[in-house]
mmCIF file of C-alpha atoms in Angstrom:
data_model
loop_
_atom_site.group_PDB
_atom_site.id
_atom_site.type_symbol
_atom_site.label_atom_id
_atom_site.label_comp_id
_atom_site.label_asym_id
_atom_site.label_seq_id
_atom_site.Cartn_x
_atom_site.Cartn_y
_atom_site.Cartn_z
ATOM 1 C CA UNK O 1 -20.428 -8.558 35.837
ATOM 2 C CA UNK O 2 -20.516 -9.843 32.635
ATOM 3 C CA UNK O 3 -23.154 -7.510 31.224
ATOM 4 C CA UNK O 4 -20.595 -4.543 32.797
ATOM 5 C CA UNK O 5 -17.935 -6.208 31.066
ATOM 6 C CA UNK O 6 -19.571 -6.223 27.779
ATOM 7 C CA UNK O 7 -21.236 -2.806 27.824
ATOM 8 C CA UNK O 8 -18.197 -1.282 28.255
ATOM 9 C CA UNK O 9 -16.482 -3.029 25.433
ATOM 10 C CA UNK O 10 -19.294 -2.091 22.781
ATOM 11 C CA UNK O 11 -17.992 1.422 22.856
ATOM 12 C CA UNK O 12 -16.194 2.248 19.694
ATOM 13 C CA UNK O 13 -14.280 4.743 21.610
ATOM 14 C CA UNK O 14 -12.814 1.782 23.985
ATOM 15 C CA UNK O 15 -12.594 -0.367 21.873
ATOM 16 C CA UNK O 16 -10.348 1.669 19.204
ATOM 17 C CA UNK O 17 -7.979 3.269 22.509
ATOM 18 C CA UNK O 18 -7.606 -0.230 23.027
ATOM 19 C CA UNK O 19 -6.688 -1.284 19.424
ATOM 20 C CA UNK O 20 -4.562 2.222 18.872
ATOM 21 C CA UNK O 21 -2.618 1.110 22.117
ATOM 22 C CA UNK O 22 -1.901 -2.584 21.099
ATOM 23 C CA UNK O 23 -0.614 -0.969 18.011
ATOM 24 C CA UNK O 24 1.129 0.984 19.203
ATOM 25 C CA UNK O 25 2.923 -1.129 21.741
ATOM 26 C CA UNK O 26 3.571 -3.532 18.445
ATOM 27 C CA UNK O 27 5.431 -0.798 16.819
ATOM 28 C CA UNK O 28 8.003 0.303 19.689
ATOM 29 C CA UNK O 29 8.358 -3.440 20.446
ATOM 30 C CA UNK O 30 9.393 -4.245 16.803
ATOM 31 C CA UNK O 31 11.178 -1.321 16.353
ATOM 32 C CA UNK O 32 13.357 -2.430 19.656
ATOM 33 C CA UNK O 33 13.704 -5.581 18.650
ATOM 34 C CA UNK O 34 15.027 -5.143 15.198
ATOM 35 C CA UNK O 35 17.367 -2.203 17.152
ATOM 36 C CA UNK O 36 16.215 0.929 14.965
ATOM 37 C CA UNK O 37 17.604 4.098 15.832
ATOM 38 C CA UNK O 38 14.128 6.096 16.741
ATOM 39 C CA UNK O 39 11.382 4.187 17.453
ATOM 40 C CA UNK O 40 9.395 7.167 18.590
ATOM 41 C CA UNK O 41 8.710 7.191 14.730
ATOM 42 C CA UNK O 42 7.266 4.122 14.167
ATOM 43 C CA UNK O 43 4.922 4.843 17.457
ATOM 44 C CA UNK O 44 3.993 8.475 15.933
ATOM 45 C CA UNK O 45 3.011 6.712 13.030
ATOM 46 C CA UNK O 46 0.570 4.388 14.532
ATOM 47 C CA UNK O 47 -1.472 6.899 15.976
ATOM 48 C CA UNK O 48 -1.229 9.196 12.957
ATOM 49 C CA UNK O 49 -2.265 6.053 10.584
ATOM 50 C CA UNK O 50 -4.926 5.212 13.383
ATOM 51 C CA UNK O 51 -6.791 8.442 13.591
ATOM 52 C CA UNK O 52 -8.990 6.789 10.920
ATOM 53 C CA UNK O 53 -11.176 3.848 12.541
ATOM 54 C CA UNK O 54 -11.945 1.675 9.691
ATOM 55 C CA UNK O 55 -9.984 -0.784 7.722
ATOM 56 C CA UNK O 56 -10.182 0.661 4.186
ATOM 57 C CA UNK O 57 -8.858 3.684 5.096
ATOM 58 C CA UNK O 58 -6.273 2.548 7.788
ATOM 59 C CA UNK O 59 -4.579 0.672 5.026
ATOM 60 C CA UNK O 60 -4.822 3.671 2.170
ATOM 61 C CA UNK O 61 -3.836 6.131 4.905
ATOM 62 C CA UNK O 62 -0.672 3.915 5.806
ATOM 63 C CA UNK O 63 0.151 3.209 1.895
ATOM 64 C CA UNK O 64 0.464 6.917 1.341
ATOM 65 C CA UNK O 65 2.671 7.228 4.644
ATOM 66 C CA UNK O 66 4.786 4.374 3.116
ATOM 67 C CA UNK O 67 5.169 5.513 -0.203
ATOM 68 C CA UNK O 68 5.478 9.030 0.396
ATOM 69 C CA UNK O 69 8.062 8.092 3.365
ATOM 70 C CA UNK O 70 9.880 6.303 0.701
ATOM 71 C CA UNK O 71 10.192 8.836 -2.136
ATOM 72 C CA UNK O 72 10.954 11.328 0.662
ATOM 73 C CA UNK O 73 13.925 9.473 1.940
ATOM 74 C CA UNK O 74 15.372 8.715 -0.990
ATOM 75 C CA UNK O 75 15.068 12.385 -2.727
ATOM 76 C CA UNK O 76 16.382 13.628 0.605
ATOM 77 C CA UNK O 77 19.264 11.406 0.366
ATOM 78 C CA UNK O 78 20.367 12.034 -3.136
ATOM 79 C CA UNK O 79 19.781 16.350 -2.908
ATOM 80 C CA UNK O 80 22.410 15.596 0.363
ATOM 81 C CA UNK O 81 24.786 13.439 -1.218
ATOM 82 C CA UNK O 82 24.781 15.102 -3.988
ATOM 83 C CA UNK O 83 24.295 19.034 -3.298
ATOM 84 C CA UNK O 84 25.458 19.616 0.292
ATOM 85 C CA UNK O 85 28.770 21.212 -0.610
ATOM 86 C CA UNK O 86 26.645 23.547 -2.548
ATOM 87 C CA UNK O 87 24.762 25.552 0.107
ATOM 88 C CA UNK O 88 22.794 27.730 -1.599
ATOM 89 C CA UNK O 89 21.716 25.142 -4.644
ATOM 90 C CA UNK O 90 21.254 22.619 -1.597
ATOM 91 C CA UNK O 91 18.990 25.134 0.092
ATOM 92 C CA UNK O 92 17.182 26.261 -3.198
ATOM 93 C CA UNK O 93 16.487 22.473 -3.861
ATOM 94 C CA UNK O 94 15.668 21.102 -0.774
ATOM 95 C CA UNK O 95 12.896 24.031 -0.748
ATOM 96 C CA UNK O 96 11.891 23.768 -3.958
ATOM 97 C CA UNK O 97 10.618 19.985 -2.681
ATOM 98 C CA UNK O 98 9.060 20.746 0.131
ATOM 99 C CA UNK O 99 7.451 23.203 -1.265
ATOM 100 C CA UNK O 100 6.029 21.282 -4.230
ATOM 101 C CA UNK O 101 5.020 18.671 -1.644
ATOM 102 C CA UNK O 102 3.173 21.248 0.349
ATOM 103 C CA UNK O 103 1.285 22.563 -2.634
ATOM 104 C CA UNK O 104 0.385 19.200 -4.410
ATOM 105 C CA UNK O 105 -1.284 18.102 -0.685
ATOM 106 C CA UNK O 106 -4.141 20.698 -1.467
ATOM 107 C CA UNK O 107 -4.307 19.409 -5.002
ATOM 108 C CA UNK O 108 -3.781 15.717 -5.838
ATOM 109 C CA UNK O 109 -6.036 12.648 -5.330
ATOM 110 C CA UNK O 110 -2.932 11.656 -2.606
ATOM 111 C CA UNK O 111 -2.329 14.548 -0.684
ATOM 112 C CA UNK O 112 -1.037 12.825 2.395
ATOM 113 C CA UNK O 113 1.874 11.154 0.176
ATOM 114 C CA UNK O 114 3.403 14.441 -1.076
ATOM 115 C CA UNK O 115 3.103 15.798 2.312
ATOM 116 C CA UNK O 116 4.615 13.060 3.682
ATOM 117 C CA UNK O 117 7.563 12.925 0.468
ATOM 118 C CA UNK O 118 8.150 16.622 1.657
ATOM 119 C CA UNK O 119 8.592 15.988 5.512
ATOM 120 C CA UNK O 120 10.871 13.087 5.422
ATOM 121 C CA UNK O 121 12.962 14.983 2.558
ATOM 122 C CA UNK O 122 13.463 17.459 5.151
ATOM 123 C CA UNK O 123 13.856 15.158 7.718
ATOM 124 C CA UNK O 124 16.558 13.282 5.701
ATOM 125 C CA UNK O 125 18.380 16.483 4.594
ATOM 126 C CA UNK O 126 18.443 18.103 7.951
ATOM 127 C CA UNK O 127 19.697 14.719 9.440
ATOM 128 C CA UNK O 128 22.431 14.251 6.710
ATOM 129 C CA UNK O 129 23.757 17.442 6.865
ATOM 130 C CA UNK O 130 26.083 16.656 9.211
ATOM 131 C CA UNK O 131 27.197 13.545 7.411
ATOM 132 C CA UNK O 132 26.515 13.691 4.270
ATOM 133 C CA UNK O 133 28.409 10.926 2.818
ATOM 134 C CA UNK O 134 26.170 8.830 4.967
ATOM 135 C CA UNK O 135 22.984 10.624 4.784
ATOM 136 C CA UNK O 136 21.477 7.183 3.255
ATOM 137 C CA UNK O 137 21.150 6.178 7.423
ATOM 138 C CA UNK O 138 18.446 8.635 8.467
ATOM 139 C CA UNK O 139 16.913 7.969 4.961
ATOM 140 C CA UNK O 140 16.466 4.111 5.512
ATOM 141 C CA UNK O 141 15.975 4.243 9.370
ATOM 142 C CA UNK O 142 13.018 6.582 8.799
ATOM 143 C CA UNK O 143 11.702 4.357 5.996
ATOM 144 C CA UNK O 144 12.041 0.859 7.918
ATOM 145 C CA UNK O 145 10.718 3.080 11.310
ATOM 146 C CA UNK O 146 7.467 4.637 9.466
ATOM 147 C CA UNK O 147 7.064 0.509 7.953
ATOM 148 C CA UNK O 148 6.951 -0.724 11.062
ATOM 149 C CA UNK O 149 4.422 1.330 12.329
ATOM 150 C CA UNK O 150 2.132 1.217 9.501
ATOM 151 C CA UNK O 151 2.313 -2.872 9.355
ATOM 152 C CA UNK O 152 1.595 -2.762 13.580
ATOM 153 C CA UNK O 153 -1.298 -0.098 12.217
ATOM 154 C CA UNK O 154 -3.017 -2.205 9.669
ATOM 155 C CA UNK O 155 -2.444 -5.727 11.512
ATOM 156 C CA UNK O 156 -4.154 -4.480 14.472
ATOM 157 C CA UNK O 157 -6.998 -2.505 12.908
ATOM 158 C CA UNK O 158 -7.527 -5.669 10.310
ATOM 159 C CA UNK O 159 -7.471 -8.407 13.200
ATOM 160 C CA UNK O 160 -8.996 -6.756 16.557
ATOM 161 C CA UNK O 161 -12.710 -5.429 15.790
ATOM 162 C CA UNK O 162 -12.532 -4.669 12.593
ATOM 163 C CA UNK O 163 -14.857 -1.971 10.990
ATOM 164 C CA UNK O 164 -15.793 -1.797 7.670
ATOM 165 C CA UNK O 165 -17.570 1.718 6.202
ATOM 166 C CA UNK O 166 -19.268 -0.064 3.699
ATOM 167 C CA UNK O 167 -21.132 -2.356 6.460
ATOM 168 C CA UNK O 168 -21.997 -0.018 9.145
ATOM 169 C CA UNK O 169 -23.018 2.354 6.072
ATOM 170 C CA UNK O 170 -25.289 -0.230 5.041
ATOM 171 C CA UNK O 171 -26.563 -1.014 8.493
ATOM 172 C CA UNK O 172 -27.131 2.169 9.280
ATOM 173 C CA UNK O 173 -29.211 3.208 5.757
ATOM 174 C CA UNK O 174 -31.654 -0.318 7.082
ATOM 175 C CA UNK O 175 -32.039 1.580 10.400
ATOM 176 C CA UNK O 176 -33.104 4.920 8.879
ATOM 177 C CA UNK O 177 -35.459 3.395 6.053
ATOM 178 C CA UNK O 178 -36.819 1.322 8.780
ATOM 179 C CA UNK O 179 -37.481 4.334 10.520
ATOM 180 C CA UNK O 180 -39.123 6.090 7.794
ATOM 181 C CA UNK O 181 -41.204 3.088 6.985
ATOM 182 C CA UNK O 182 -42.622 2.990 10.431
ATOM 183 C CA UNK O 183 -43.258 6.848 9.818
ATOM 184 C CA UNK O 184 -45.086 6.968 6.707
#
């Protein structure tokens, strides 16, 4: 039983479904808890921050999503408070920073943060449209949502079989020179 047991947890592949559900359980619970208004997002971003398995880039993936979630929100805010009544300016802008977004992801040492700036500027503006002198709400709920999920992200994937690139490179280069050794 106990050899059953622990074959099936030395698969990487259980072993991470396991780790991207805890996470993702941790997200929708904190987001309930502290009452946010979709905590869908905060679960999307869990297993968006989780499709990479190791620490190192977990946490880089999930400081992107923050900071680009960030600059998004508030740049979505201020182009609604300030340019909704002006349509086609409002349009013109709001494009004009999703499309920089868009073209700096193929082109910057952070691609995933301008992507992400550009989405939730879009999110924010489409949200605030229809209240703009509040438009700061979707801007800070999608900020504390996508926070949530990327602290559940990186707590999990730091504290429940953590893998490191730089060891299991390491390991693995022993294994192949070993291998060569025993061939020449």
């Amino acid at each position: 039983w106990r050899e059953r047991f622990n074959k099936i947890f030395a698969s990487l592949a259980v072993r991470h479904g396991i780790k991207c559900g805890l996470a993702g359980v941790l997200s929708v619970f904190v987001a309930l808890w502290l009452r946010l208004p979709e905590p869908t997002w905060a679960l999307i971003t869990v297993f968006v921050v989780m499709f990479a398995q190791f620490v190192g880039s977990v946490a880089e993936k999930a400081g992107m999503r923050v900071i680009g979630t960030a600059i998004g929100g508030v740049v979505g805010y201020l182009l609604t408070a300030g340019f909704e009544q002006q349509p086609a300016l409002y349009l013109f802008l709001v494009g004009g920073v999703v499309g920089f977004g868009t073209a700096m992801f193929g082109y910057t040492k952070y691609p995933y943060a301008f992507l992400l700036g550009a989405l939730t500027t879009m999110v924010v503006a489409s949200d605030g449209m229809s209240d703009p002198d509040f438009s700061w709400r979707p801007a800070l709920a999608r900020i504390e949502e996508v926070s949530v999920g990327v602290l559940s992200a990186v707590l999990v994937s730091s504290l429940i079989w953590p893998r490191y690139a730089r060891r299991e490179f390491l390991e693995k280069m022993r294994l192949a020179l070993g291998e060569l050794r025993k061939g020449l």
